[in-house]
PDB file of C-alpha atoms in Angstrom:
ATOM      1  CA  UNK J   1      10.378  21.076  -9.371  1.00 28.00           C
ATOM      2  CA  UNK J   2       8.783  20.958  -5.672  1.00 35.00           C
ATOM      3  CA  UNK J   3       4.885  20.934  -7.041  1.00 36.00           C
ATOM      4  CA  UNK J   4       4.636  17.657  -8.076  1.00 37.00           C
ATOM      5  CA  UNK J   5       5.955  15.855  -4.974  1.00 39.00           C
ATOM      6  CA  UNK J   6       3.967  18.045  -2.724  1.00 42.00           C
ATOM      7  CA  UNK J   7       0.667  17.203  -4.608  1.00 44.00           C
ATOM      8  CA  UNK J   8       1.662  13.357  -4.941  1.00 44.00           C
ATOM      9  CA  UNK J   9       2.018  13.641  -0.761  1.00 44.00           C
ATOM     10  CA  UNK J  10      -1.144  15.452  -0.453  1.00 45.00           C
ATOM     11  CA  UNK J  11      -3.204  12.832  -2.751  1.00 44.00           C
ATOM     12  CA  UNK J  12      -0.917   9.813  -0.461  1.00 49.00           C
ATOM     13  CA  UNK J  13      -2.815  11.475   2.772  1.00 49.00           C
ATOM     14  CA  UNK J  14      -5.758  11.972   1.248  1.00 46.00           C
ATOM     15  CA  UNK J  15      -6.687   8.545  -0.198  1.00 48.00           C
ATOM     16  CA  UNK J  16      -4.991   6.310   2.087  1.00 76.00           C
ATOM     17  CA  UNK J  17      -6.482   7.614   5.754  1.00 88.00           C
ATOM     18  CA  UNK J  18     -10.156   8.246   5.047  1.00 85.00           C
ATOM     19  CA  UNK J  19     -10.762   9.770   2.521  1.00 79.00           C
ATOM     20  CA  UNK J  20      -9.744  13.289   2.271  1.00 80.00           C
ATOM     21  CA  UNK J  21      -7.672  15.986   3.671  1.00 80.00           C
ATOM     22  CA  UNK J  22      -8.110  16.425   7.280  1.00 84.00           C
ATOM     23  CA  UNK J  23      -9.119  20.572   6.590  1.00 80.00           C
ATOM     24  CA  UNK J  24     -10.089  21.684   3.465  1.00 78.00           C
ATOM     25  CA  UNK J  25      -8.149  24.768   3.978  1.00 82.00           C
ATOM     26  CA  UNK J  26      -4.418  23.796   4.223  1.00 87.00           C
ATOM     27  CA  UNK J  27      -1.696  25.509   2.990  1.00 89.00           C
ATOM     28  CA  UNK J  28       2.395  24.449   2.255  1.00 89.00           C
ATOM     29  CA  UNK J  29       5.125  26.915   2.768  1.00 91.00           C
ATOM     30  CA  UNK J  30       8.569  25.485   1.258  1.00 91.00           C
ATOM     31  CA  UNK J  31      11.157  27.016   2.978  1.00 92.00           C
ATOM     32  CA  UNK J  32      14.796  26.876   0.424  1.00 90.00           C
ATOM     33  CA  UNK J  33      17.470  25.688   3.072  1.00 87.00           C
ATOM     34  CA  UNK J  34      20.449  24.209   0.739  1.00 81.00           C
ATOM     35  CA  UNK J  35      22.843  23.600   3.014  1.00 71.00           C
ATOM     36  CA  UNK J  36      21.732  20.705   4.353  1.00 73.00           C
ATOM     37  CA  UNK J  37      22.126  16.993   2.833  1.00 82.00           C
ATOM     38  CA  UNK J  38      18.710  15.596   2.848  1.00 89.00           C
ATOM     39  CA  UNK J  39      15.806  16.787   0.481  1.00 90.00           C
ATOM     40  CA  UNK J  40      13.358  17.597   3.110  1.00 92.00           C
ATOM     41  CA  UNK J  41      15.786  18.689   6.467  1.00 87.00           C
ATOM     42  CA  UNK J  42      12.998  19.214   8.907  1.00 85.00           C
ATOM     43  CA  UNK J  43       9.386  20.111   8.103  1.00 90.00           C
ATOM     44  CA  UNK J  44       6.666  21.560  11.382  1.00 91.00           C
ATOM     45  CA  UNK J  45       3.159  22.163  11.788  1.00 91.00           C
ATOM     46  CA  UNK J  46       1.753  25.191  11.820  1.00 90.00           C
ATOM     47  CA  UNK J  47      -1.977  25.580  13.807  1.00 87.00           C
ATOM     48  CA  UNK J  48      -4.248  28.197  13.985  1.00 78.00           C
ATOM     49  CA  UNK J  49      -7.290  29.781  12.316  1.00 76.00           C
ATOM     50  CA  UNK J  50      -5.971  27.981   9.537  1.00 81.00           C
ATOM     51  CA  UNK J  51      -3.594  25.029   9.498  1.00 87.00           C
ATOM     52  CA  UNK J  52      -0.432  24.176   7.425  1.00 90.00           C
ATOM     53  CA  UNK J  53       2.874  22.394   6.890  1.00 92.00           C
ATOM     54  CA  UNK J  54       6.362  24.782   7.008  1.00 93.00           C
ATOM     55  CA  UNK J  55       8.641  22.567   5.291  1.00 90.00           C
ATOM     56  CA  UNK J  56      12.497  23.347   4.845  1.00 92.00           C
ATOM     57  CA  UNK J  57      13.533  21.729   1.254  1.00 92.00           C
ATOM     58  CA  UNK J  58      17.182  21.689  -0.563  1.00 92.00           C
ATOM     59  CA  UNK J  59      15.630  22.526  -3.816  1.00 88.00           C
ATOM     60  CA  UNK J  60      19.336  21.364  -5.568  1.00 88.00           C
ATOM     61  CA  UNK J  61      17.999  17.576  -4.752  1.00 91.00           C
ATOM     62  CA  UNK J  62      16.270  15.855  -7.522  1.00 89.00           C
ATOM     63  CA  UNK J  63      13.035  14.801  -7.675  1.00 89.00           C
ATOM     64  CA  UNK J  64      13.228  10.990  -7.004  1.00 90.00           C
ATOM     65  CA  UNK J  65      14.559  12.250  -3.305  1.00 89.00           C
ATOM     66  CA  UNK J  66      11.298  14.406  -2.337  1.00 89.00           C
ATOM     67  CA  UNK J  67       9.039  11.408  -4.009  1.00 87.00           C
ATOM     68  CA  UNK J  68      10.764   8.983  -1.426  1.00 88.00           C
ATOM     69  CA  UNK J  69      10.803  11.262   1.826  1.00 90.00           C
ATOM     70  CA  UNK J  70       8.994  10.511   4.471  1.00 90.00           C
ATOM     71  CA  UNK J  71       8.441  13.622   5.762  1.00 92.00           C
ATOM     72  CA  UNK J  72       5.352  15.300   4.632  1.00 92.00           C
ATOM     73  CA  UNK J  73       3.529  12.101   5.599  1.00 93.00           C
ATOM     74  CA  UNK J  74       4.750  12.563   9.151  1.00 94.00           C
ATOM     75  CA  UNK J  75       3.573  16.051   9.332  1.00 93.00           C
ATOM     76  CA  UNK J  76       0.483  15.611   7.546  1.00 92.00           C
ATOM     77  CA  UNK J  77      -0.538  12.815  10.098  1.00 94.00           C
ATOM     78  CA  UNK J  78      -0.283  15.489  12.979  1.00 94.00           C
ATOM     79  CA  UNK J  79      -3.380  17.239  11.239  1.00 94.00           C
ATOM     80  CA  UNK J  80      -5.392  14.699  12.010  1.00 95.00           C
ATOM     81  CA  UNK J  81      -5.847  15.048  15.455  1.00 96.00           C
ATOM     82  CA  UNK J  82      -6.311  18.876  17.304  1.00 94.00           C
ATOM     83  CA  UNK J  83      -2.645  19.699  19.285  1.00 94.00           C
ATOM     84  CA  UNK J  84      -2.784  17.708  22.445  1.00 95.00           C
ATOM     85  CA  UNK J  85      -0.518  20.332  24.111  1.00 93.00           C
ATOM     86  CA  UNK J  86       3.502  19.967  24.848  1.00 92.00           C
ATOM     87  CA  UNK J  87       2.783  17.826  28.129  1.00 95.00           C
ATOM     88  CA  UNK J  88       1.126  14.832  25.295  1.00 98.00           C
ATOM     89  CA  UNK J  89       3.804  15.052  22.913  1.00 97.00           C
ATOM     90  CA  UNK J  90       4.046  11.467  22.745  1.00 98.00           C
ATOM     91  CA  UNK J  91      -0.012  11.119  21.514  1.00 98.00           C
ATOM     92  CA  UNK J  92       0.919  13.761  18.703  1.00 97.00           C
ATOM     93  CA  UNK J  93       4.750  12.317  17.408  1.00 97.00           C
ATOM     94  CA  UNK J  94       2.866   8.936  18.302  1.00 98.00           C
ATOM     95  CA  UNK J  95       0.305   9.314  15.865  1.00 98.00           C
ATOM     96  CA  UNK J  96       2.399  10.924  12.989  1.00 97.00           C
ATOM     97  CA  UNK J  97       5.446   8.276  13.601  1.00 98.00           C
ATOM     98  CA  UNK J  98       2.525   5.561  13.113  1.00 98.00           C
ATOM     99  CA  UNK J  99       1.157   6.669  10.124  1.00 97.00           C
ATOM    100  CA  UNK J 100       4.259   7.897   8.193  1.00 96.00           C
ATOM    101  CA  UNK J 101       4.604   4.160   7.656  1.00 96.00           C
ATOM    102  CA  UNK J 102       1.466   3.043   7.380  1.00 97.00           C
ATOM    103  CA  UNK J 103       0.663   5.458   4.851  1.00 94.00           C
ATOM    104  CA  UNK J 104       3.406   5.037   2.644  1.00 94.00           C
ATOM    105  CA  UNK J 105       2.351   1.327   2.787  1.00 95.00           C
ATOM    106  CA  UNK J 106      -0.898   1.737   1.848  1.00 93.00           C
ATOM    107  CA  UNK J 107      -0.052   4.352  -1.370  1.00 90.00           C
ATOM    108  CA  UNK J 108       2.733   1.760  -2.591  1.00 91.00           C
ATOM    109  CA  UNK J 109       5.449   3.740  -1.679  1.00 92.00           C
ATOM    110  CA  UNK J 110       6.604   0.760   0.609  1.00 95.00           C
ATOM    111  CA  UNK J 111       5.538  -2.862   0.568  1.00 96.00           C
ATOM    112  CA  UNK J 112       3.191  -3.586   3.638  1.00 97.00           C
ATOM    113  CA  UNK J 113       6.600  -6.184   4.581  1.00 98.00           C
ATOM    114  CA  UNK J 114       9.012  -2.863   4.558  1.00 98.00           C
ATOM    115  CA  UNK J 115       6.377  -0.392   6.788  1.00 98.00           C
ATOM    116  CA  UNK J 116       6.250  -3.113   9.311  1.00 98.00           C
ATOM    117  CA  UNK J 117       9.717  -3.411   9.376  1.00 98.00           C
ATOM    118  CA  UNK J 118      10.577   0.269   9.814  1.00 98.00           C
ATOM    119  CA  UNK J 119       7.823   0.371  12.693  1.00 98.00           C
ATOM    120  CA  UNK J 120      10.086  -2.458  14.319  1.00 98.00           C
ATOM    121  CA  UNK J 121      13.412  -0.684  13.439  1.00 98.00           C
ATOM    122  CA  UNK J 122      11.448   2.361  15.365  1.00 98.00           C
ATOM    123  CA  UNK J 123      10.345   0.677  18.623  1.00 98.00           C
ATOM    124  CA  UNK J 124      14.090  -1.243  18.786  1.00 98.00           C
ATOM    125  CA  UNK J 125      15.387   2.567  18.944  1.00 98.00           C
ATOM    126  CA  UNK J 126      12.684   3.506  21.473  1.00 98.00           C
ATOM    127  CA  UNK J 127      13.610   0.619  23.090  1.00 98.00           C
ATOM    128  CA  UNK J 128      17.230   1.434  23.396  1.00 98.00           C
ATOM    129  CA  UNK J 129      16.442   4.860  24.755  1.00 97.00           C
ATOM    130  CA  UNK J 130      16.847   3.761  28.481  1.00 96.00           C
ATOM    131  CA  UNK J 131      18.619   6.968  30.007  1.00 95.00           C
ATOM    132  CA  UNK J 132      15.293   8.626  31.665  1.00 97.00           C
ATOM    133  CA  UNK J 133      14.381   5.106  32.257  1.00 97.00           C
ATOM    134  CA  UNK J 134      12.970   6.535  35.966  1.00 97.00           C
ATOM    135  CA  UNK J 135      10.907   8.659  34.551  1.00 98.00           C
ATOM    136  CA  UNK J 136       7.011   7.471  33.148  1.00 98.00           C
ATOM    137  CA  UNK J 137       5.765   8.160  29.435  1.00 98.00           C
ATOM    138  CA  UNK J 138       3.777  10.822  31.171  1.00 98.00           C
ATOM    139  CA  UNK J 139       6.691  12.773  32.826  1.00 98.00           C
ATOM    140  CA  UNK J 140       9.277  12.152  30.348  1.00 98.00           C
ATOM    141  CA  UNK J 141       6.650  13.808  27.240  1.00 98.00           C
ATOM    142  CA  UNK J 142       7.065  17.089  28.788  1.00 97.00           C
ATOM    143  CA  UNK J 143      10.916  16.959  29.175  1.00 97.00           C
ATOM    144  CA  UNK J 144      11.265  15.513  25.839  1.00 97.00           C
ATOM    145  CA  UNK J 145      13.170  18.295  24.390  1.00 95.00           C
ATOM    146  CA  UNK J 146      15.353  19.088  27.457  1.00 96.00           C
ATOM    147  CA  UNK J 147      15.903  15.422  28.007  1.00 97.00           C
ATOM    148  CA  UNK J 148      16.989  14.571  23.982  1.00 97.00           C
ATOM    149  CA  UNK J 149      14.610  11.616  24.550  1.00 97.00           C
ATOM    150  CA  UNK J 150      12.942  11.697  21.356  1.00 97.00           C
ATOM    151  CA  UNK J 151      13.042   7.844  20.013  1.00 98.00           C
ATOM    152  CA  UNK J 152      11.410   6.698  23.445  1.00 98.00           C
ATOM    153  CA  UNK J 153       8.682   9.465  23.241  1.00 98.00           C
ATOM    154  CA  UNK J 154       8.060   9.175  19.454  1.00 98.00           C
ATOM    155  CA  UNK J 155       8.199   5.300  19.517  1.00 98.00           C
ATOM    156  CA  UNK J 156       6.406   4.442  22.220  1.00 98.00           C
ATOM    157  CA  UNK J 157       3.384   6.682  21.056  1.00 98.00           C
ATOM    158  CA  UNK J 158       3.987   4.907  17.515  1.00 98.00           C
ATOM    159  CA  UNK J 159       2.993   1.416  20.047  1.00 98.00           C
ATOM    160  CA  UNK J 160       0.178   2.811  21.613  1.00 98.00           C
ATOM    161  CA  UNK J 161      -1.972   3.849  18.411  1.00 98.00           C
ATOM    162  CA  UNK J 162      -0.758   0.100  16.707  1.00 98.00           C
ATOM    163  CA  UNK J 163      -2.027  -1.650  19.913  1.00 98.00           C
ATOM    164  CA  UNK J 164      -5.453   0.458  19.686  1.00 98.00           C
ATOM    165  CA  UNK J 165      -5.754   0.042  15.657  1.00 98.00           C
ATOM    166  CA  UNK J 166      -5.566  -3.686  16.266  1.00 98.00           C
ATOM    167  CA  UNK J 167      -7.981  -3.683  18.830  1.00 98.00           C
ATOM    168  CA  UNK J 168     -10.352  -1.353  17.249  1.00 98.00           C
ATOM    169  CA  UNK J 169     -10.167  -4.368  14.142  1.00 98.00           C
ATOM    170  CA  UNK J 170     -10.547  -7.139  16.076  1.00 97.00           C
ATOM    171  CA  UNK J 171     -14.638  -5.677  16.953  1.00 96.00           C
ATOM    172  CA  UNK J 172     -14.698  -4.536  13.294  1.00 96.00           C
ATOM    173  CA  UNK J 173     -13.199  -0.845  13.846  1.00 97.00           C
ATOM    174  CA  UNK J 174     -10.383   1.151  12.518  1.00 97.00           C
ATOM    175  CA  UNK J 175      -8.136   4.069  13.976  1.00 98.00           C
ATOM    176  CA  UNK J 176      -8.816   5.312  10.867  1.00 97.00           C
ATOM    177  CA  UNK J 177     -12.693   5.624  11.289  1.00 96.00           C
ATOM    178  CA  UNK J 178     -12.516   6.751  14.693  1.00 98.00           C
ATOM    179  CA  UNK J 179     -10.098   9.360  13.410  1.00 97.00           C
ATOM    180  CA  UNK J 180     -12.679  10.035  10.708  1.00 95.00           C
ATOM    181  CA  UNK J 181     -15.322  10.250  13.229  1.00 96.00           C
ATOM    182  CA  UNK J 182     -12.778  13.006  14.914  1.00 96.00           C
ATOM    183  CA  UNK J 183     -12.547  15.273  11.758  1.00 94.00           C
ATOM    184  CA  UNK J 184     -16.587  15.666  11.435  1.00 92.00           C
ATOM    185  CA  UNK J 185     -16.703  17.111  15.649  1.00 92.00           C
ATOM    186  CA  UNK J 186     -13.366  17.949  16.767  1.00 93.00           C
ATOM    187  CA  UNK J 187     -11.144  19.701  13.536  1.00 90.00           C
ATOM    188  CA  UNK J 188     -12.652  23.387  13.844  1.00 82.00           C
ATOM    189  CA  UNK J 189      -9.719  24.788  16.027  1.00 74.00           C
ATOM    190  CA  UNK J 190     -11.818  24.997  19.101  1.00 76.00           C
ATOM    191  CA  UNK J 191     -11.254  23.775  22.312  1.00 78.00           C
ATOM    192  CA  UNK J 192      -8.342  22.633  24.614  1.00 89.00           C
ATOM    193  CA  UNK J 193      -6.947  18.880  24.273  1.00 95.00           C
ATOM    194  CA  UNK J 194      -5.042  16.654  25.883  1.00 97.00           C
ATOM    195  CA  UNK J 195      -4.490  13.363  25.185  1.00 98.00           C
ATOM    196  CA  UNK J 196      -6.680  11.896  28.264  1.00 98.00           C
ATOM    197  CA  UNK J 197      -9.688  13.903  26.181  1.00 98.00           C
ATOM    198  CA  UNK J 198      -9.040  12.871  22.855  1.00 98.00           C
ATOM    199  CA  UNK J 199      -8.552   9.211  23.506  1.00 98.00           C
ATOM    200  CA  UNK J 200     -12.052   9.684  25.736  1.00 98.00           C
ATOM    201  CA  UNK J 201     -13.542  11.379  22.641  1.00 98.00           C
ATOM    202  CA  UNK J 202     -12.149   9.015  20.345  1.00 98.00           C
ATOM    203  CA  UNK J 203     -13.480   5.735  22.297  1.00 98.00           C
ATOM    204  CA  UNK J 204     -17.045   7.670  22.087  1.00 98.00           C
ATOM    205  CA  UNK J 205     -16.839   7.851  18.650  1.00 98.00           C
ATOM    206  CA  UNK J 206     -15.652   3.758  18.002  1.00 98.00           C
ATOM    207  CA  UNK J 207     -17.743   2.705  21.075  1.00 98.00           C
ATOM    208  CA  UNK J 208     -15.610   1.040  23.112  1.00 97.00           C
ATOM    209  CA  UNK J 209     -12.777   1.725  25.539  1.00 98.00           C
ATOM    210  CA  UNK J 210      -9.425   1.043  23.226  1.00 98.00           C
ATOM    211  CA  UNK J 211      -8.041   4.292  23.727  1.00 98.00           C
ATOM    212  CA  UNK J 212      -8.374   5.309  26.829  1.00 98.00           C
ATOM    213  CA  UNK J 213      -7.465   1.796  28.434  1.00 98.00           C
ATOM    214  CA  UNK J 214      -4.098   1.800  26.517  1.00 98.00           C
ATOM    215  CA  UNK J 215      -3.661   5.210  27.635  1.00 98.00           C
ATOM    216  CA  UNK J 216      -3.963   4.637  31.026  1.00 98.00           C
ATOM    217  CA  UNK J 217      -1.392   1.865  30.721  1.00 98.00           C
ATOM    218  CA  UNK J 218       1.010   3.310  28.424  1.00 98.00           C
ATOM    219  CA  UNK J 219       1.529   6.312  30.089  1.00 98.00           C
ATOM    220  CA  UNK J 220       2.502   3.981  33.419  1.00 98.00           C
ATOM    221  CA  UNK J 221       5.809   2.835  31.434  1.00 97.00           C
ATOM    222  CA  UNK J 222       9.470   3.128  32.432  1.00 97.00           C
ATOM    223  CA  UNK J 223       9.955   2.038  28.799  1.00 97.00           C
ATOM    224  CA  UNK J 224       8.855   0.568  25.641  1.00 96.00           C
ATOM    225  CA  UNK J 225       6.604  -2.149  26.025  1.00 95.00           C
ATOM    226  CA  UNK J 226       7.092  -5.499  24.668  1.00 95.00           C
ATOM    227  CA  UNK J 227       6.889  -4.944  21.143  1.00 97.00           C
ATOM    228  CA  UNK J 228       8.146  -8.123  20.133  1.00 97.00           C
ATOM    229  CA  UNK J 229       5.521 -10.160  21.638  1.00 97.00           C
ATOM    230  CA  UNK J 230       3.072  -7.519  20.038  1.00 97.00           C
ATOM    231  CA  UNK J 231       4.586  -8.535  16.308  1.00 98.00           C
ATOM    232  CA  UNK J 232       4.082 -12.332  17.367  1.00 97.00           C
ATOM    233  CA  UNK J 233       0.380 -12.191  18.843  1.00 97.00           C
ATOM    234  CA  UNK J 234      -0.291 -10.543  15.533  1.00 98.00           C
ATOM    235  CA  UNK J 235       1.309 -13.267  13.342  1.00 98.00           C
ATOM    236  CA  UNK J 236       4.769 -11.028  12.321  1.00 98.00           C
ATOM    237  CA  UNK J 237       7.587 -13.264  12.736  1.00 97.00           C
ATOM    238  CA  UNK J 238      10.877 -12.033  13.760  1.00 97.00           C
ATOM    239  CA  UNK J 239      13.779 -13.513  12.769  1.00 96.00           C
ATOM    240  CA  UNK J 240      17.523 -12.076  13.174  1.00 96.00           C
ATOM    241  CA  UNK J 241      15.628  -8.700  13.376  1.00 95.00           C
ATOM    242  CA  UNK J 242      13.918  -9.126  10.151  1.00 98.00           C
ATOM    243  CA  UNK J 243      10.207  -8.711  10.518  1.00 98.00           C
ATOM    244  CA  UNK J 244       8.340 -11.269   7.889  1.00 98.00           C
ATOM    245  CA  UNK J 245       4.391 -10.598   7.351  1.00 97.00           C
ATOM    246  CA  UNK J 246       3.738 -14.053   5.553  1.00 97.00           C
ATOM    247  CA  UNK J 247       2.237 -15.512   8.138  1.00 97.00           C
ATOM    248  CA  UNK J 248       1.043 -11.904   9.752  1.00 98.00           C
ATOM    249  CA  UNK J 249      -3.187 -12.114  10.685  1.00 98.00           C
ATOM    250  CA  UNK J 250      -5.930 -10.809   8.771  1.00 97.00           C
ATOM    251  CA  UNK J 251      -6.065  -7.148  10.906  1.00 97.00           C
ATOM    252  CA  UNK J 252      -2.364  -6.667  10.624  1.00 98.00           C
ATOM    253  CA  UNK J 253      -3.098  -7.487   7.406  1.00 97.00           C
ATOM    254  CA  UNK J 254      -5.539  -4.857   6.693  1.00 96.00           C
ATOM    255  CA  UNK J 255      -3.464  -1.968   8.359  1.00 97.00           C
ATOM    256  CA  UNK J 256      -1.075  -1.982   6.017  1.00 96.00           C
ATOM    257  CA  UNK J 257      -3.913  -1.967   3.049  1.00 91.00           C
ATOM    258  CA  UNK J 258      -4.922   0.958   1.092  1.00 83.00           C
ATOM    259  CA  UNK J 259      -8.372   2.967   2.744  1.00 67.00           C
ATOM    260  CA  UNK J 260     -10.766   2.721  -0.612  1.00 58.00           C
ATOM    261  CA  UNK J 261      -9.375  -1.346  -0.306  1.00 43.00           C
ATOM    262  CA  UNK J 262     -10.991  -1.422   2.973  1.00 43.00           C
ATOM    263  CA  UNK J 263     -14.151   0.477   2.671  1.00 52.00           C
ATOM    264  CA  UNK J 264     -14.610  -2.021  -0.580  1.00 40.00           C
ATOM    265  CA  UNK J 265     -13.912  -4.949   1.446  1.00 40.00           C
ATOM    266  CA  UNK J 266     -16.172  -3.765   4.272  1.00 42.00           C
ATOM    267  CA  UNK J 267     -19.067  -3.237   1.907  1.00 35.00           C
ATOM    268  CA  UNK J 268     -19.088  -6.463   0.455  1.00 33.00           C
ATOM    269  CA  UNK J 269     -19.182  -8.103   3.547  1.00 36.00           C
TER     270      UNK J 269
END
């Protein structure tokens, strides 16, 4: 009963980033673990000569459950990118707490409406993570598991790669190519990363400086930046915390679109 959803997540990835797997070479371990309420309880990467997913299922759920979690699109999105190291936590959980929603988005699993509305429901809880409040992104990654401080660390990454993907559009990029661009040099397993290198890698291969200018400023913050204005610049109205994307412009509208949509469009331009 666990196939099918794990191939429907692996197509989801696939189609909806750029185009295929990150490594041809990945492999699933499913974990039974029962006693816990959820479908999917907790799911990690595993890195190495080869990569893969560990994920811990409650194989008494039914199907619809595992079709709807979010999980495997969280940890596939880590694969995209080498391991930044515990110190960059927030570049990695960034990333992967990005594209769980954009991704589910784009393969119709959410309506583009609902994925920006969880990303907002995500930097309001990074946002109300103000205990460590003296500490900067950059010292609080490291103590993220000693300090519980998760939603701030998680979130606040989840900003930093929106801010960049809407920059990269706005001079007719992507995250998504750059990313692309990151799988044909920097996938192999070899090499120590951080995230100062890969966003310096990553602005060589979109030409420009996105990444590591919103790097440098992000990891600067006491908190989560203004994520509200963000929504606004970008034409997402916010209304009694309800995010509405009727109004919302062209490159937030693209985000939430699926990958072969955008290549299309792209080539007929």
């Amino acid at each position: 009963t666990l196939a099918r959803p794990r191939r429907q997540r692996q197509m989801c990835i696939r189609d909806s980033v750029y185009g295929s797997l990150p490594r041809d070479d990945i492999y699933l371990t499913l974990v039974a673990h029962p006693s816990n309420r959820e479908a999917v309880p907790w799911a990690h990467v595993e890195r190495g000569q080869r990569s893969g997913v560990r994920f811990f299922v409650n194989s008494e759920k039914p199907l619809a459950e595992f079709i709807d979690d979010w999980t495997a699109y969280h940890e596939f999105s880590h694969l995209l990118i080498p391991y930044p190291g515990e110190p960059d936590l927030w570049f990695s959980e960034g990333l992967a707490s990005y594209y769980q929603n954009v991704v589910r988005a784009r393969s119709g699993k959410l309506s583009a409406q609902q994925a920006w509305q969880k990303l907002y429901r995500g930097f309001e809880r990074g946002a109300a993570d103000t205990r460590m409040s003296h500490l900067s992104l950059a010292e609080l990654s490291p103590r993220m598991r000693e300090t519980a401080s998760f939603m701030r660390v998680y979130w606040s990454g989840a900003y930093y790669f929106l801010v960049v993907d809407l920059a990269l559009r706005r001079r007719g990029q992507s995250l998504d190519r750059a990313l692309a661009g990151l799988k044909e040099c920097c996938l192999d397993g070899r090499g120590s990363w951080n995230a100062a290198t890969l966003a310096e890698r990553l602005d060589q291969i979109a030409g420009g400086n996105e990444f590591t200018r919103e790097y440098t400023r992000i990891v600067r913050q006491n908190a989560m930046p203004d994520f509200e204005e963000l929504f606004r610049e970008n034409g997402l109205v916010i209304q009694d915390g309800v995010v509405s994307d009727h109004d919302a412009l062209p490159i937030a509208n693209a985000i939430m679109k699926p990958q072969n949509a955008l290549e299309r469009n792209t080539a007929a331009r």
